[in-house]
mmCIF file of C-alpha atoms in Angstrom:
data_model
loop_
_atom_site.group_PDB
_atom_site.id
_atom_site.type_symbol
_atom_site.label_atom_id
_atom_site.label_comp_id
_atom_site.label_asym_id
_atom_site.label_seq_id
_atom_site.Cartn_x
_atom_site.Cartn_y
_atom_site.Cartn_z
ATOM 1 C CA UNK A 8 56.992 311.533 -121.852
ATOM 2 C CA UNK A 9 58.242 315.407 -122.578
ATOM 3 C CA UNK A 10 62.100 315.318 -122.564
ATOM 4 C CA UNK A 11 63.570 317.726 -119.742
ATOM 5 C CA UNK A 12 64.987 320.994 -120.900
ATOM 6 C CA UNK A 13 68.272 321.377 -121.190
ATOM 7 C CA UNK A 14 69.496 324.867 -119.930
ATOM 8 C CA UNK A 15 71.862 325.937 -122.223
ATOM 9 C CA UNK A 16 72.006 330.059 -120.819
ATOM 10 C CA UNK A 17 75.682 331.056 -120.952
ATOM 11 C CA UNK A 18 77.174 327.729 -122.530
ATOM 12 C CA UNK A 19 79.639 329.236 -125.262
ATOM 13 C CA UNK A 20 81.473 325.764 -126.397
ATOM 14 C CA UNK A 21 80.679 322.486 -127.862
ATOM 15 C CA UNK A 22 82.223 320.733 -125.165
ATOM 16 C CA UNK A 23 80.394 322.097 -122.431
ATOM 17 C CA UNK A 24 77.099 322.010 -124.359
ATOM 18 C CA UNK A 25 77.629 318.361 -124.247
ATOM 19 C CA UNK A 26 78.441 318.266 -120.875
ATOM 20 C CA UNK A 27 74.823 319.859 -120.105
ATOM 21 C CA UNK A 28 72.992 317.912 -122.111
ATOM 22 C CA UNK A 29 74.567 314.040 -121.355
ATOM 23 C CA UNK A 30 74.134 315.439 -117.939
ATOM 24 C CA UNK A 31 71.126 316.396 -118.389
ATOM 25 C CA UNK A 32 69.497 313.256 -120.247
ATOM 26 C CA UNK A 33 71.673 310.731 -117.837
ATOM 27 C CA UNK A 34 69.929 312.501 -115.303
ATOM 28 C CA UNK A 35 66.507 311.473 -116.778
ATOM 29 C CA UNK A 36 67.903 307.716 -117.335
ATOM 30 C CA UNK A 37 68.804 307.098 -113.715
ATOM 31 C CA UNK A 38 65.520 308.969 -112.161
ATOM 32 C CA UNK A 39 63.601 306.616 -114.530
ATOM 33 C CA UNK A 40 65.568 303.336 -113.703
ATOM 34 C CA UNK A 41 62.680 302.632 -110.952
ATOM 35 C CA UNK A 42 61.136 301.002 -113.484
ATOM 36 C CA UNK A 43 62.974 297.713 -113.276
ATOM 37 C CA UNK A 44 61.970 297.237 -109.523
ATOM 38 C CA UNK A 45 58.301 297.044 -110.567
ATOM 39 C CA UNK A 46 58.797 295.840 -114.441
ATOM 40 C CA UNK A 47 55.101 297.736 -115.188
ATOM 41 C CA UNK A 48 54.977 298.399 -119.199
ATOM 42 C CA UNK A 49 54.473 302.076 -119.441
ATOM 43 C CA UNK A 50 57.735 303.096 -116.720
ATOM 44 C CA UNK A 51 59.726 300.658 -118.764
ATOM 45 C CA UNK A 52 58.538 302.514 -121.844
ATOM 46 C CA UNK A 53 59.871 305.655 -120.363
ATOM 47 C CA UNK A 54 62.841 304.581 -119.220
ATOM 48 C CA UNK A 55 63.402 303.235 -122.958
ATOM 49 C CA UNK A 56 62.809 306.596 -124.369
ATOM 50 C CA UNK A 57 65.081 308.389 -121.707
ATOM 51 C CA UNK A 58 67.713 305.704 -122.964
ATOM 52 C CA UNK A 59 67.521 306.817 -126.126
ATOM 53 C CA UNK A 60 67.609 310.192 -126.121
ATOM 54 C CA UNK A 61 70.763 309.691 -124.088
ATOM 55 C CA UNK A 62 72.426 307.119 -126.530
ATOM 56 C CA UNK A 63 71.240 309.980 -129.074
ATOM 57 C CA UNK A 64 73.356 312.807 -127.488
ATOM 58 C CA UNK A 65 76.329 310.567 -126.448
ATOM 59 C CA UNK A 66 76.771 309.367 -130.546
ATOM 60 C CA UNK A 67 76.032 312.810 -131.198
ATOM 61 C CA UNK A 68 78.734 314.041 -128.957
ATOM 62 C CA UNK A 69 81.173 311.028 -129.519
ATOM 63 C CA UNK A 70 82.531 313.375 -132.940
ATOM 64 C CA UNK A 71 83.743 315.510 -130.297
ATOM 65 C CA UNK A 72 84.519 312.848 -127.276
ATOM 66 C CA UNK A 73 85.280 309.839 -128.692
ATOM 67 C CA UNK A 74 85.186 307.868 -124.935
ATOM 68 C CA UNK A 75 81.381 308.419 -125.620
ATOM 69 C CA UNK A 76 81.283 306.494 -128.008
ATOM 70 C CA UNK A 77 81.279 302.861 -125.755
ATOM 71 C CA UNK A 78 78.484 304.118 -123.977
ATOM 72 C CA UNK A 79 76.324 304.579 -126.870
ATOM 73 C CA UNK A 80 76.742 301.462 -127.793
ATOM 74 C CA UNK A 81 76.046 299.804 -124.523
ATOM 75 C CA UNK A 82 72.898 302.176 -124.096
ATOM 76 C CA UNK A 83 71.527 300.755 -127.764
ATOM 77 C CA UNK A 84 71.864 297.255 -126.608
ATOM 78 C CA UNK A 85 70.139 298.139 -123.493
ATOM 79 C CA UNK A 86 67.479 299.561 -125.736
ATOM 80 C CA UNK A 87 66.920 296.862 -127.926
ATOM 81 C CA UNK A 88 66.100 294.493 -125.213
ATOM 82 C CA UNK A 89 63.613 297.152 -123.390
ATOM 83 C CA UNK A 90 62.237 297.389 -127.643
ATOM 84 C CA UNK A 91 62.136 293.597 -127.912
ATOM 85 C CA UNK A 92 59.838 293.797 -123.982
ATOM 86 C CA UNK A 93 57.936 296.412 -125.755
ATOM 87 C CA UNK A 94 56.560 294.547 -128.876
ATOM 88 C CA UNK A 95 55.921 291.443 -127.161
ATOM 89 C CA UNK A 96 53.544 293.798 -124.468
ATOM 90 C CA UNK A 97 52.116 295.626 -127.527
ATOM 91 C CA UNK A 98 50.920 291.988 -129.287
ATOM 92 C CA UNK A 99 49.755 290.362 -125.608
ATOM 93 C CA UNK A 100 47.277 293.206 -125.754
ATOM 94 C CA UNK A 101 45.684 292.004 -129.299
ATOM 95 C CA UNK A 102 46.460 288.181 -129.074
ATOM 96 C CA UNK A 103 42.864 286.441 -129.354
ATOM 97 C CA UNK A 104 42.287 284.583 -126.100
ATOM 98 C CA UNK A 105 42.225 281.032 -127.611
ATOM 99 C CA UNK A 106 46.249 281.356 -127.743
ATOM 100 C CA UNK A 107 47.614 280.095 -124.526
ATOM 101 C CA UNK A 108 50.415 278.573 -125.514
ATOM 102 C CA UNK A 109 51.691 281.468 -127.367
ATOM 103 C CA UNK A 110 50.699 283.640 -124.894
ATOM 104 C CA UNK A 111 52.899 282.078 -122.343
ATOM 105 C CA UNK A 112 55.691 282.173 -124.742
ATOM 106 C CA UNK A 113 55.574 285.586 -125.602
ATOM 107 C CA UNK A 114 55.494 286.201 -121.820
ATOM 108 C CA UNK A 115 58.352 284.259 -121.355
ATOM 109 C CA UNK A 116 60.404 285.991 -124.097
ATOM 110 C CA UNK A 117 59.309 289.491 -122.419
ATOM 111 C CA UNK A 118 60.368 288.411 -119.182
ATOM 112 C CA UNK A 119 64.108 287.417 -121.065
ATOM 113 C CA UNK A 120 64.058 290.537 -121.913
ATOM 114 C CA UNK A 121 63.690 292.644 -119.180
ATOM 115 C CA UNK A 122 65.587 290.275 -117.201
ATOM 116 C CA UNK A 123 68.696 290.703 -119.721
ATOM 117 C CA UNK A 124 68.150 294.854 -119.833
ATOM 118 C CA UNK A 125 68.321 294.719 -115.975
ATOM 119 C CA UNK A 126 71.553 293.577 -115.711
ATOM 120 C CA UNK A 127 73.040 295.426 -119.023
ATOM 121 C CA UNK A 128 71.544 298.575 -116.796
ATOM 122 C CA UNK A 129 73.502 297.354 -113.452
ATOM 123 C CA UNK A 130 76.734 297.080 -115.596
ATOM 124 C CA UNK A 131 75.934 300.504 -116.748
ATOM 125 C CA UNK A 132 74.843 302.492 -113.758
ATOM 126 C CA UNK A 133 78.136 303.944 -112.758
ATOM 127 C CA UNK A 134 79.375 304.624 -116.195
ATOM 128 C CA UNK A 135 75.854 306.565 -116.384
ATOM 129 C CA UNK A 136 76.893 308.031 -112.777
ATOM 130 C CA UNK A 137 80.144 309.179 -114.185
ATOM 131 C CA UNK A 138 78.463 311.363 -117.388
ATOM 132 C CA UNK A 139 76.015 312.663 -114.505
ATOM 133 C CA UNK A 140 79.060 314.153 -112.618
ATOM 134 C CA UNK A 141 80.457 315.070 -116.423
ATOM 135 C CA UNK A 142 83.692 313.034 -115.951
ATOM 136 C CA UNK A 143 84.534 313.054 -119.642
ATOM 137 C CA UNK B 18 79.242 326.421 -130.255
ATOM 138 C CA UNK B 19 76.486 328.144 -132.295
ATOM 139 C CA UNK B 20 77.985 327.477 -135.628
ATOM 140 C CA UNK B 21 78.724 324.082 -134.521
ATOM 141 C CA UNK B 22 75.224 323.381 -133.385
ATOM 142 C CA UNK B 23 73.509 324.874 -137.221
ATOM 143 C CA UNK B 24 75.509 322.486 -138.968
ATOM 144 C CA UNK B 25 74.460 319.628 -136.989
ATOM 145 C CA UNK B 26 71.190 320.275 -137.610
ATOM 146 C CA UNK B 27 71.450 321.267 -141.231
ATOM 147 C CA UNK B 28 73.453 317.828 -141.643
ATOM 148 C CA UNK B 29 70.924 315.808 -139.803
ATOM 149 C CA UNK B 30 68.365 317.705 -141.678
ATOM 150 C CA UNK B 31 69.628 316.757 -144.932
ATOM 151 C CA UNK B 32 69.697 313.308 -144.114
ATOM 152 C CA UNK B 33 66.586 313.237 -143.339
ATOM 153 C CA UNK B 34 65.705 314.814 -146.577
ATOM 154 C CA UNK B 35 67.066 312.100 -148.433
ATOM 155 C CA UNK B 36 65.468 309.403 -145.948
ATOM 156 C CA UNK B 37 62.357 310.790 -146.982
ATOM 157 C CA UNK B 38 63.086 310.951 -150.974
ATOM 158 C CA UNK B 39 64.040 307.295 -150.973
ATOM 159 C CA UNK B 40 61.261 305.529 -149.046
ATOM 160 C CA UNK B 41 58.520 308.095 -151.813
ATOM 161 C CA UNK B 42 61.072 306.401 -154.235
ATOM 162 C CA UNK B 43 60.432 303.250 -152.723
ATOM 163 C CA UNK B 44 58.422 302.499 -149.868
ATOM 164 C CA UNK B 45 59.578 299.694 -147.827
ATOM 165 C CA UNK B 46 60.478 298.317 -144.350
ATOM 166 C CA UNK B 47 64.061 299.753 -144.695
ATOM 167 C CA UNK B 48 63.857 302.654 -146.224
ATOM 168 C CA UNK B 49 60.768 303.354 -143.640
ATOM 169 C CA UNK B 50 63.418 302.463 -140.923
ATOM 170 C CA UNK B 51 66.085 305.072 -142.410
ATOM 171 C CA UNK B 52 62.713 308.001 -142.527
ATOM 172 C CA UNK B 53 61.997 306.675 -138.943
ATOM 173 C CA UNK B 54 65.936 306.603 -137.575
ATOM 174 C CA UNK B 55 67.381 310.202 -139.349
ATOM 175 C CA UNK B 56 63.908 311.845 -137.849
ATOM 176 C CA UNK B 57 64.356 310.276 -134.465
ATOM 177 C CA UNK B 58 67.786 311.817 -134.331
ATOM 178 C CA UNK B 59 66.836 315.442 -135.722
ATOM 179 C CA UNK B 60 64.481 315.309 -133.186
ATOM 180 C CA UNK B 61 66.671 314.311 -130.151
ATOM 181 C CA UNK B 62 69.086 317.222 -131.447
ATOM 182 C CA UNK B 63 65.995 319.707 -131.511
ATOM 183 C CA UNK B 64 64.949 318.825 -127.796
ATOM 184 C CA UNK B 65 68.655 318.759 -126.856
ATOM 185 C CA UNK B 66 69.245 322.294 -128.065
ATOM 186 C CA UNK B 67 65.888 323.752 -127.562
ATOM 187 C CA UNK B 68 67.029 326.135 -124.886
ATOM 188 C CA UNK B 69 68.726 328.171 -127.276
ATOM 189 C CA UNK B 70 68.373 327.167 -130.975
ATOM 190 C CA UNK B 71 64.330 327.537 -131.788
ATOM 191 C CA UNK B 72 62.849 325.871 -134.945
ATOM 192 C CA UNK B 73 59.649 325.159 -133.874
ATOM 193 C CA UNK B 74 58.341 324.229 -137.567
ATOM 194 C CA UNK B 75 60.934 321.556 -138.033
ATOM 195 C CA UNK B 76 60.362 319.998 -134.914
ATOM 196 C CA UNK B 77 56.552 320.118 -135.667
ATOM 197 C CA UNK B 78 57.551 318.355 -138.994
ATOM 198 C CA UNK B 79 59.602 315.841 -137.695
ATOM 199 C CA UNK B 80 56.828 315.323 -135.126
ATOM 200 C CA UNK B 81 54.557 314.684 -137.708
ATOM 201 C CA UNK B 82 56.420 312.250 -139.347
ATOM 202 C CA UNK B 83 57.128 310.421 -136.433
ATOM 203 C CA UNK B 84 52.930 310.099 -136.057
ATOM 204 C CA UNK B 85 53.025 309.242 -140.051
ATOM 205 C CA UNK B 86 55.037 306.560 -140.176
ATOM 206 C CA UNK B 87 54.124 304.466 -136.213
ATOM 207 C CA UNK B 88 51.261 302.680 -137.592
ATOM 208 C CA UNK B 89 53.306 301.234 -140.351
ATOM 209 C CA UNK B 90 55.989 300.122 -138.115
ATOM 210 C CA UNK B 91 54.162 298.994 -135.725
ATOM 211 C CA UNK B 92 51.783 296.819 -137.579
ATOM 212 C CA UNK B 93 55.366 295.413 -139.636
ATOM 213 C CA UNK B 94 57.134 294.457 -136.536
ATOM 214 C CA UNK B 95 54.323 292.738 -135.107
ATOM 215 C CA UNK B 96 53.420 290.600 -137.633
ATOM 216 C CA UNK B 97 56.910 289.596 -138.450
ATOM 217 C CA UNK B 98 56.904 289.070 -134.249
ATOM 218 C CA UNK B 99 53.486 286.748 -134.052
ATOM 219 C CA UNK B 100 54.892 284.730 -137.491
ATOM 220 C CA UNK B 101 57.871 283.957 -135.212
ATOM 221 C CA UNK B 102 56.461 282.753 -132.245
ATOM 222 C CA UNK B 103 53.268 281.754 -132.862
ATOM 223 C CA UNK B 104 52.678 278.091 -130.930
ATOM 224 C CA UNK B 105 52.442 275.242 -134.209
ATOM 225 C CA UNK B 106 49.030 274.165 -132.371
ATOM 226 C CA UNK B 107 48.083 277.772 -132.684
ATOM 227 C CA UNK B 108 48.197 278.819 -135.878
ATOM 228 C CA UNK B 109 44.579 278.458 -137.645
ATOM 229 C CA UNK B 110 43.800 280.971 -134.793
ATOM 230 C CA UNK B 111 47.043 282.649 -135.723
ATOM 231 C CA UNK B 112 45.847 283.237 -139.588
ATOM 232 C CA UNK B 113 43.240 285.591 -139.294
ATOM 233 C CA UNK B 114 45.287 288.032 -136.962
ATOM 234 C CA UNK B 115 47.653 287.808 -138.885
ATOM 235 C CA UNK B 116 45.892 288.494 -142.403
ATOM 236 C CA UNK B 117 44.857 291.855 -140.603
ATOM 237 C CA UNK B 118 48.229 292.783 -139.891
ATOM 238 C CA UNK B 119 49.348 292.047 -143.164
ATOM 239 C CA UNK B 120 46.333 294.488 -144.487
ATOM 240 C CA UNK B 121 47.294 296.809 -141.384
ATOM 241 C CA UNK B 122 50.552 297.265 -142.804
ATOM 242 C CA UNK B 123 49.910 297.424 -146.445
ATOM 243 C CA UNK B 124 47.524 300.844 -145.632
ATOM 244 C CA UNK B 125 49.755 301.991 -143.380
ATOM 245 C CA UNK B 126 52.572 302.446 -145.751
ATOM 246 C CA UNK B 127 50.410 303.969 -148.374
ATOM 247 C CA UNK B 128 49.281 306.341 -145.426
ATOM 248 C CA UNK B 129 52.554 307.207 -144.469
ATOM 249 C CA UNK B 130 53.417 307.721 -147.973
ATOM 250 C CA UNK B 131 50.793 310.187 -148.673
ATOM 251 C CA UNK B 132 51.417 312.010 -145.189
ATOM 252 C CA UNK B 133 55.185 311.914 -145.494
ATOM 253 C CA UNK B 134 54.980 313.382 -149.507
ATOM 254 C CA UNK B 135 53.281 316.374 -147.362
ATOM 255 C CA UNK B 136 55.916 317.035 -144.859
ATOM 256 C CA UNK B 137 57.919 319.843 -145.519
ATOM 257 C CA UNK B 138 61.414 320.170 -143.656
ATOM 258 C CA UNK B 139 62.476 323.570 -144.929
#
């Protein structure tokens, strides 16, 4: 998934460049949240990657903002449990069929997961909200 | 803003750099991790910035090693993943997947070695 472009025209300080660009990548996090109402693989691969390049920009931009800094960690935790979904998918596709029993395991574990990144993303929605409407 | 923004990327560049010298030094899970971690970020900062700061080679380089270095990852932290959860009742089954991850891996990271010695961030 191609990240969004930031449009930068006419910014002249650090601040306000990361204004636009949280903005701008918070945007991209709460368009792709969707994903957690169907749970499919590939949306909550995208919303993982949108996650990150947010938790990028806000540790990025914490030098300068140091209230930033909270959400960047809250946004890596968040993206360790979509990772931890993520490799447990990727080896259910190459598991040979005679393992059941790890199979449903694995499935479990993924389902932990995404169950446990849900509700870190609940908690973090209106934080998220707030760097949308640049309240920092 | 501008000035601000070069020596973020020349920082982040140079770490990257580095990343890259130690895991030629010494290829490993880690210091892949560090190569994969310091490019991941240089990249975010490209995207982030693209509007108005344009270095397309860089970001084709840190592209690149991005592509380089998946395989090698990928085939690590499944392995060590499977090894973990693998069922006790399942594990003759287990053994042969996992003796082609193992082998997975070990090409990988001579792959990503030889790609990654090509890679040039200037």
């Amino acid at each position: 998934m191609k990240p969004q472009v930031v449009e930068l025209r006419g910014v002249t300080t650090a601040r306000e460049l990361a204004r636009r660009v949280i903005g701008t990548r918070a945007q991209e996090v709460g368009r792709l949240a969707a994903a957690f109402e169907g749970r499919e693989k590939a949306q909550l691969h995208d919303f993982r990657i949108a996650c990150k390049r947010l938790r990028y920009a806000l540790e990025r931009f914490s030098a300068l903002e140091p209230s930033l800094e909270a959400a960047s960690q809250q946004f890596a935790l968040l993206q360790d449990a979509l990772g931890e979904a993520h490799d447990r998918d990727v080896l259910l596709t190459i598991l040979p069929p005679a393992m059941g029993e790890t199979q449903r395991r694995l499935q479990l574990e993924r389902e932990v997961c995404v169950i446990a990144a849900a509700a870190m993303w609940e908690a973090l929605k209106e934080p998220a909200q707030q760097l949308l409407s640049h309240h920092f | 803003m501008m000035k601000w923004l070069r020596k973020q990327i020349k920082e982040e560049r140079r770490t990257l750099v580095r990343a890259r010298r130690r895991f030629l030094h010494n290829p490993s899970e880690e210091s892949l991790h560090h190569v994969r971690t310091s490019s991941r970020r240089l990249r975010s900062l490209l995207e982030d910035s693209g509007d108005i700061v344009s270095e397309p080679a860089l970001l084709r380089a840190v592209k690149r090693t991005a592509k380089s270095t998946d395989p090698a990852r990928d085939a690590a932290v499944i392995r060590a993943l499977l090894e973990r959860v693998v069922a006790p009742a399942e594990r003759t089954h287990a053994a042969e997947l996992l003796r082609d991850l193992r082998l997975q891996e070990e090409l990988a990271m001579r792959r990503a070695c030889k790609k990654l010695a090509r890679v040039s961030y200037d």
